[in-house]
Amino acid sequence: MKQTAIAPANIAFLKYWGKKDERANLPWTDTISMTMDRCTTKTTVDFDTSYKKDSLSVSFYNQEESEVRDQKKKQKVFDLISRIRTEAGIQTYARVVSENSFPSDAGIAASASAFAALTVAAAAAAGLQLSERELTLLARLGSGSACRSIPDGYVLWKKGSSHETSYAKSLYPPSYWNLCDLVAVVDPGKKAFSSTEGHEYAPTSEFFNERIKHLPKRVSLLKEALKKKDFELLGTLIEEEARSMHAIALSSQPPIVYWNDGTKQIISCLLELRKTHLLGYYTMDAGSNVHIICQQKDAGNITKYIEQLDQVQMVLTNRPCEGAHLVEEHLF
Ligand code: PMV
């Protein structure tokens, strides 16, 4: 059977950095994120007896569809397909075709939207009827952060202590709060260290245990900021958290420096704008591009300033949105 799903990327306000369990992608902390409507992946999965093996091809924004050559990435997708096949009790092979709505050279990690769309499409195509919670468990196995792209809007990933208890759920729907994530792209190239490597090296940082000890406090403050819609508190916590994660990356063995001149230029600009009461707060994932969290009323104004910086190549405006869901229109 053939099924198609669309899933958004998500930006972590509170980061997953370091794995407590490498095989199951269990985090050390609860994490909190927002879905991103401008950056989505659409995936069609077809299980059919005519296929002699599993296959995967991907097309990025404005590019031709091509077979995925990166063996590790391909294997992760096929592992998830196999697991779903086993759970559904079927033996047929799958054809998987995937398309990204955002430029592949934007340097935005596509693994969250990719594994969330894959999970929802493959589970339905295999005939499984799973709850949202069960879908988040499966997506997490592909890529930890992918579980946060299944529910809608503002999402909490509970760290749990086992495969069954580490799931994601929506804290608030997209309409709850008019926030924006302006992704300022400063480096479209492939990052020097993948998030997989970052997770692996994180515990070698001498500050790692300190961070873990401190996180429950930050989680509860962040929940509080969301509940009260206290934007300044939320922004302050998001920035603290970004610096904490990047401090671990910087001090791990080997050290990882994700920031570049563009990252610093944007941070300086945001700090200047803040003096004029134009509020945009920065956070960075495993890369140099800056996600600027702001209120929708300020998005146009902040974009105007950020676009003028010489290091900035483009700005993608994202609003919170619905999580992964099935759609009627297939890719093949
Ligand atoms: O899901 P992964 O293994 O690609 O890790 C994501 C890591 C960060 O994006 C840096 C943080 C996060 O929580 O999304």
Short mmCIF file of C-alpha atoms and ligand atoms in Angstrom, two decimals:
data_model
loop_
_atom_site.label_atom_id
_atom_site.label_comp_id
_atom_site.label_asym_id
_atom_site.label_seq_id
_atom_site.Cartn_x
_atom_site.Cartn_y
_atom_site.Cartn_z
CA MET A 1 0.00 0.00 0.00
CA LYS A 2 1.13 3.56 -0.74
CA GLN A 3 0.90 6.45 1.75
CA THR A 4 2.34 9.97 1.91
CA ALA A 5 3.09 12.23 4.87
CA ILE A 6 4.36 15.77 5.40
CA ALA A 7 6.37 16.70 8.50
CA PRO A 8 7.93 19.98 9.67
CA ALA A 9 11.44 20.52 11.02
CA ASN A 10 11.59 21.81 14.60
CA ILE A 11 13.81 24.19 16.54
CA ALA A 12 14.88 23.13 20.03
CA PHE A 13 14.43 25.76 22.75
CA LEU A 14 15.98 23.19 25.09
CA LYS A 15 18.55 20.95 23.43
CA TYR A 16 19.18 17.24 23.19
CA TRP A 17 22.98 17.02 23.28
CA GLY A 18 24.52 13.71 24.33
CA LYS A 19 22.76 10.33 24.37
CA LYS A 20 22.01 8.38 27.51
CA ASP A 21 21.35 5.34 25.32
CA GLU A 22 22.92 5.38 21.90
CA ARG A 23 20.85 2.66 20.28
CA ALA A 24 17.46 3.99 21.38
CA ASN A 25 18.46 7.69 21.09
CA LEU A 26 17.47 8.42 24.69
CA PRO A 27 18.31 11.98 25.83
CA TRP A 28 19.69 13.04 29.22
CA THR A 29 17.01 15.68 29.61
CA ASP A 30 13.45 16.56 28.66
CA THR A 31 13.63 18.88 25.65
CA ILE A 32 11.22 21.52 24.30
CA SER A 33 10.79 22.73 20.72
CA MET A 34 8.62 24.53 18.19
CA THR A 35 7.61 23.13 14.78
CA MET A 36 8.64 25.11 11.66
CA ASP A 37 6.11 25.54 8.85
CA ARG A 38 8.53 26.76 6.13
CA CYS A 39 10.88 23.76 6.40
CA THR A 40 9.08 20.50 5.67
CA THR A 41 9.70 17.07 4.19
CA LYS A 42 7.13 15.18 2.14
CA THR A 43 7.62 11.42 1.86
CA THR A 44 5.80 8.67 -0.01
CA VAL A 45 6.28 5.04 1.05
CA ASP A 46 4.98 2.14 -1.01
CA PHE A 47 5.20 -1.50 0.14
CA ASP A 48 4.66 -3.70 -2.90
CA THR A 49 5.48 -7.28 -3.93
CA SER A 50 6.95 -6.00 -7.23
CA TYR A 51 9.97 -4.46 -5.43
CA LYS A 52 13.07 -6.69 -5.13
CA LYS A 53 14.73 -4.52 -2.44
CA ASP A 54 14.13 -1.38 -0.41
CA SER A 55 15.01 1.84 -2.28
CA LEU A 56 15.29 5.49 -1.29
CA SER A 57 15.51 8.64 -3.38
CA VAL A 58 15.37 12.25 -2.27
CA SER A 59 14.85 15.51 -4.08
CA PHE A 60 15.72 18.80 -2.49
CA TYR A 61 14.07 22.11 -3.23
CA ASN A 62 14.57 23.01 -6.90
CA GLN A 63 16.68 19.92 -7.57
CA GLU A 64 16.16 16.65 -9.46
CA GLU A 65 15.28 13.52 -7.53
CA SER A 66 18.34 11.34 -6.97
CA GLU A 67 19.22 8.13 -5.18
CA VAL A 68 20.72 8.65 -1.70
CA ARG A 69 24.41 7.68 -1.79
CA ASP A 70 25.34 8.20 1.86
CA GLN A 71 25.28 4.57 3.06
CA LYS A 72 24.90 5.41 6.77
CA LYS A 73 21.88 7.65 6.15
CA LYS A 74 20.34 5.07 3.86
CA GLN A 75 20.86 2.33 6.45
CA LYS A 76 19.09 4.35 9.16
CA VAL A 77 16.06 4.71 6.87
CA PHE A 78 16.06 1.02 5.96
CA ASP A 79 16.43 0.02 9.64
CA LEU A 80 13.30 1.99 10.47
CA ILE A 81 11.46 0.49 7.48
CA SER A 82 12.48 -3.02 8.67
CA ARG A 83 11.24 -2.34 12.18
CA ILE A 84 7.88 -1.11 10.86
CA ARG A 85 7.68 -4.12 8.53
CA THR A 86 8.26 -6.46 11.48
CA GLU A 87 5.68 -4.69 13.66
CA ALA A 88 3.15 -4.94 10.82
CA GLY A 89 4.01 -8.61 10.12
CA ILE A 90 4.62 -8.01 6.41
CA GLN A 91 7.52 -9.06 4.18
CA THR A 92 7.26 -6.79 1.13
CA TYR A 93 9.99 -4.32 0.22
CA ALA A 94 9.42 -0.57 0.15
CA ARG A 95 10.06 2.25 -2.29
CA VAL A 96 10.64 5.54 -0.46
CA VAL A 97 10.66 8.90 -2.23
CA SER A 98 11.20 12.11 -0.30
CA GLU A 99 11.11 15.82 -1.12
CA ASN A 100 12.27 18.80 0.96
CA SER A 101 10.57 22.19 0.83
CA PHE A 102 13.70 24.05 1.84
CA PRO A 103 16.98 24.47 -0.03
CA SER A 104 19.39 21.62 0.67
CA ASP A 105 22.15 24.20 0.88
CA ALA A 106 20.47 26.10 3.71
CA GLY A 107 22.44 24.09 6.24
CA ILE A 108 19.27 23.25 8.19
CA ALA A 109 19.27 19.71 9.57
CA ALA A 110 16.62 17.82 7.68
CA SER A 111 16.77 14.65 9.76
CA ALA A 112 13.90 15.62 12.10
CA SER A 113 11.38 16.35 9.34
CA ALA A 114 12.70 13.44 7.26
CA PHE A 115 12.30 10.75 9.93
CA ALA A 116 8.97 12.11 11.14
CA ALA A 117 7.50 12.05 7.61
CA LEU A 118 9.02 8.62 6.96
CA THR A 119 7.55 7.18 10.17
CA VAL A 120 4.02 8.45 9.57
CA ALA A 121 3.96 7.42 5.89
CA ALA A 122 5.61 4.01 6.42
CA ALA A 123 3.46 3.04 9.43
CA ALA A 124 0.27 3.85 7.50
CA ALA A 125 1.51 2.15 4.32
CA ALA A 126 2.32 -0.99 6.32
CA GLY A 127 -1.24 -0.98 7.69
CA LEU A 128 -0.29 -0.12 11.28
CA GLN A 129 -2.70 2.01 13.28
CA LEU A 130 -0.54 3.74 15.83
CA SER A 131 -1.25 6.47 18.36
CA GLU A 132 0.67 9.75 18.14
CA ARG A 133 2.73 8.65 21.12
CA GLU A 134 3.69 5.35 19.42
CA LEU A 135 4.65 7.24 16.26
CA THR A 136 6.98 9.51 18.28
CA LEU A 137 8.77 6.44 19.68
CA LEU A 138 9.45 5.09 16.19
CA ALA A 139 10.53 8.46 14.77
CA ARG A 140 12.95 8.86 17.71
CA LEU A 141 14.75 5.69 16.66
CA GLY A 142 15.57 7.29 13.28
CA SER A 143 16.80 10.57 14.74
CA GLY A 144 16.16 11.71 18.33
CA SER A 145 14.84 15.17 17.46
CA ALA A 146 12.43 13.67 14.87
CA CYS A 147 10.02 12.65 17.64
CA ARG A 148 9.35 16.36 18.23
CA SER A 149 8.20 16.79 14.60
CA ILE A 150 5.22 14.44 15.06
CA PRO A 151 3.03 16.47 17.49
CA ASP A 152 1.67 19.98 16.73
CA GLY A 153 3.06 23.38 17.69
CA TYR A 154 5.05 23.62 20.94
CA VAL A 155 6.34 20.18 21.88
CA LEU A 156 7.85 18.43 24.90
CA TRP A 157 10.02 15.31 24.48
CA LYS A 158 10.01 13.42 27.78
CA LYS A 159 13.41 11.89 28.35
CA GLY A 160 11.91 8.74 29.88
CA SER A 161 14.11 5.83 30.88
CA SER A 162 13.39 3.26 28.15
CA HIS A 163 12.22 3.04 24.55
CA GLU A 164 8.56 2.98 25.66
CA THR A 165 8.78 5.94 28.02
CA SER A 166 10.79 8.41 25.89
CA TYR A 167 8.05 10.05 23.82
CA ALA A 168 6.96 13.50 22.60
CA LYS A 169 3.67 15.33 23.07
CA SER A 170 2.22 18.71 22.22
CA LEU A 171 2.29 21.24 25.05
CA TYR A 172 0.38 23.89 23.10
CA PRO A 173 -1.14 24.07 19.59
CA PRO A 174 0.48 26.31 16.92
CA SER A 175 -2.15 29.03 17.44
CA TYR A 176 -1.30 29.32 21.17
CA TRP A 177 1.40 31.94 20.68
CA ASN A 178 2.37 34.00 17.61
CA LEU A 179 6.10 33.30 17.62
CA CYS A 180 8.42 33.08 14.62
CA ASP A 181 11.70 31.35 13.92
CA LEU A 182 13.71 33.38 11.41
CA VAL A 183 16.48 31.11 10.15
CA ALA A 184 19.41 33.31 9.14
CA VAL A 185 21.62 31.25 6.85
CA VAL A 186 25.31 32.14 7.05
CA ASP A 187 26.87 28.90 5.92
CA PRO A 188 25.12 26.64 3.48
CA GLY A 189 27.96 24.09 3.43
CA LYS A 190 28.15 20.68 5.07
CA LYS A 191 29.01 21.07 8.75
CA ALA A 192 32.38 19.83 9.96
CA PHE A 193 30.86 17.65 12.69
CA SER A 194 27.47 15.97 12.45
CA SER A 195 25.07 15.98 15.40
CA THR A 196 25.77 12.23 15.75
CA GLU A 197 29.44 13.05 16.42
CA GLY A 198 28.46 15.91 18.73
CA HIS A 199 26.27 13.60 20.83
CA GLU A 200 29.10 11.08 21.05
CA TYR A 201 31.74 13.59 22.18
CA ALA A 202 29.50 15.62 24.55
CA PRO A 203 30.18 13.56 27.73
CA THR A 204 33.93 14.15 27.30
CA SER A 205 33.42 17.83 28.19
CA GLU A 206 34.46 18.64 31.74
CA PHE A 207 31.25 20.70 31.99
CA PHE A 208 28.86 17.98 30.85
CA ASN A 209 27.80 16.77 34.32
CA GLU A 210 27.29 20.37 35.46
CA ARG A 211 24.98 20.95 32.51
CA ILE A 212 22.97 17.81 33.23
CA LYS A 213 22.57 18.83 36.89
CA HIS A 214 21.34 22.28 35.89
CA LEU A 215 18.85 21.21 33.19
CA PRO A 216 15.75 20.25 35.26
CA LYS A 217 15.64 23.84 36.57
CA ARG A 218 15.84 25.26 33.05
CA VAL A 219 13.15 22.84 31.81
CA SER A 220 10.72 23.99 34.49
CA LEU A 221 11.50 27.68 33.92
CA LEU A 222 10.97 27.26 30.20
CA LYS A 223 7.62 25.55 30.77
CA GLU A 224 6.68 28.43 33.04
CA ALA A 225 7.68 31.02 30.39
CA LEU A 226 5.53 29.22 27.81
CA LYS A 227 2.61 28.95 30.18
CA LYS A 228 2.72 32.65 31.06
CA LYS A 229 3.66 33.68 27.50
CA ASP A 230 6.53 35.62 29.05
CA PHE A 231 8.53 36.37 25.91
CA GLU A 232 11.54 38.01 27.56
CA LEU A 233 11.95 35.13 29.99
CA LEU A 234 11.55 32.60 27.18
CA GLY A 235 14.14 34.39 25.04
CA THR A 236 16.62 34.68 27.90
CA LEU A 237 16.31 30.95 28.64
CA ILE A 238 16.61 29.98 24.96
CA GLU A 239 19.86 31.95 24.64
CA GLU A 240 21.28 30.56 27.92
CA GLU A 241 20.51 27.08 26.69
CA ALA A 242 22.11 27.64 23.28
CA ARG A 243 25.31 28.92 24.91
CA SER A 244 25.31 25.96 27.32
CA MET A 245 25.02 23.40 24.50
CA HIS A 246 27.70 25.14 22.45
CA ALA A 247 29.97 25.39 25.52
CA ILE A 248 29.79 21.58 25.74
CA ALA A 249 30.61 21.28 22.03
CA LEU A 250 33.55 23.69 22.39
CA SER A 251 34.99 21.84 25.37
CA SER A 252 34.47 18.27 24.19
CA GLN A 253 37.21 16.00 22.87
CA PRO A 254 37.65 16.65 20.00
CA PRO A 255 36.35 20.20 20.38
CA ILE A 256 33.61 21.34 18.02
CA VAL A 257 33.34 24.97 16.97
CA TYR A 258 30.05 25.47 15.17
CA TRP A 259 29.96 29.27 15.30
CA ASN A 260 31.54 31.34 12.52
CA ASP A 261 31.86 35.07 11.79
CA GLY A 262 28.29 35.13 10.50
CA THR A 263 26.94 33.61 13.72
CA LYS A 264 28.70 36.26 15.79
CA GLN A 265 27.64 39.08 13.45
CA ILE A 266 23.97 38.12 13.88
CA ILE A 267 24.27 37.80 17.67
CA SER A 268 25.85 41.29 17.86
CA CYS A 269 23.11 42.72 15.66
CA LEU A 270 20.37 41.16 17.85
CA LEU A 271 21.99 42.62 20.96
CA GLU A 272 22.06 46.08 19.35
CA LEU A 273 18.41 45.78 18.26
CA ARG A 274 17.47 44.75 21.80
CA LYS A 275 18.69 48.12 23.05
CA THR A 276 15.96 49.66 20.85
CA HIS A 277 13.38 47.20 22.27
CA LEU A 278 13.20 45.15 19.08
CA LEU A 279 13.36 41.66 20.59
CA GLY A 280 14.84 38.69 18.74
CA TYR A 281 16.60 35.89 20.63
CA TYR A 282 19.23 33.58 19.12
CA THR A 283 19.68 29.84 19.22
CA MET A 284 21.87 27.55 17.13
CA ASP A 285 21.67 23.80 16.58
CA ALA A 286 24.63 21.73 15.37
CA GLY A 287 25.73 24.38 12.89
CA SER A 288 26.53 28.05 12.41
CA ASN A 289 23.14 29.24 11.15
CA VAL A 290 21.14 31.28 13.63
CA HIS A 291 17.50 30.69 14.51
CA ILE A 292 16.03 33.99 15.67
CA ILE A 293 13.00 33.53 17.90
CA CYS A 294 10.77 36.59 17.83
CA GLN A 295 7.13 37.64 18.03
CA GLN A 296 5.34 37.71 14.67
CA LYS A 297 4.69 41.45 14.92
CA ASP A 298 8.48 42.05 14.87
CA ALA A 299 9.44 39.45 12.24
CA GLY A 300 9.43 41.83 9.25
CA ASN A 301 11.47 44.48 11.01
CA ILE A 302 14.09 42.09 12.37
CA THR A 303 14.40 40.38 8.97
CA LYS A 304 15.07 43.77 7.35
CA TYR A 305 18.08 44.35 9.66
CA ILE A 306 19.41 40.80 9.50
CA GLU A 307 19.21 40.61 5.70
CA GLN A 308 21.49 43.63 5.45
CA LEU A 309 24.38 41.89 7.25
CA ASP A 310 27.11 40.95 4.77
CA GLN A 311 27.48 37.37 6.10
CA VAL A 312 23.77 36.53 5.79
CA GLN A 313 22.76 34.69 2.62
CA MET A 314 19.04 34.27 3.24
CA VAL A 315 16.41 34.39 5.97
CA LEU A 316 13.63 31.78 6.11
CA THR A 317 10.56 32.77 8.12
CA ASN A 318 8.92 29.95 10.08
CA ARG A 319 5.76 29.89 12.15
CA PRO A 320 4.70 27.07 14.47
CA CYS A 321 2.53 24.54 12.65
CA GLU A 322 0.76 21.20 12.65
CA GLY A 323 3.03 18.17 13.16
CA ALA A 324 3.49 15.20 10.81
CA HIS A 325 0.31 14.13 9.03
CA LEU A 326 -0.88 12.06 6.09
CA VAL A 327 -1.78 13.77 2.81
CA GLU A 328 -3.61 12.52 -0.31
CA GLU A 329 -1.14 13.57 -2.99
CA HIS A 330 1.66 11.03 -3.57
CA LEU A 331 5.12 11.73 -4.99
CA PHE A 332 4.93 8.77 -7.44
O1 PMV B 1 18.24 14.43 16.30
P1 PMV B 1 19.71 14.60 16.15
O2 PMV B 1 20.48 13.36 16.48
O3 PMV B 1 20.07 15.14 14.77
O4 PMV B 1 20.19 15.72 17.21
C1 PMV B 1 19.72 17.03 17.25
C2 PMV B 1 20.64 17.89 18.02
C3 PMV B 1 20.28 19.36 18.10
O5 PMV B 1 19.59 19.78 16.95
C4 PMV B 1 21.56 20.18 18.19
C5 PMV B 1 19.47 19.68 19.36
C6 PMV B 1 18.01 19.32 19.33
O6 PMV B 1 17.48 19.03 20.43
O7 PMV B 1 17.38 19.37 18.26
#
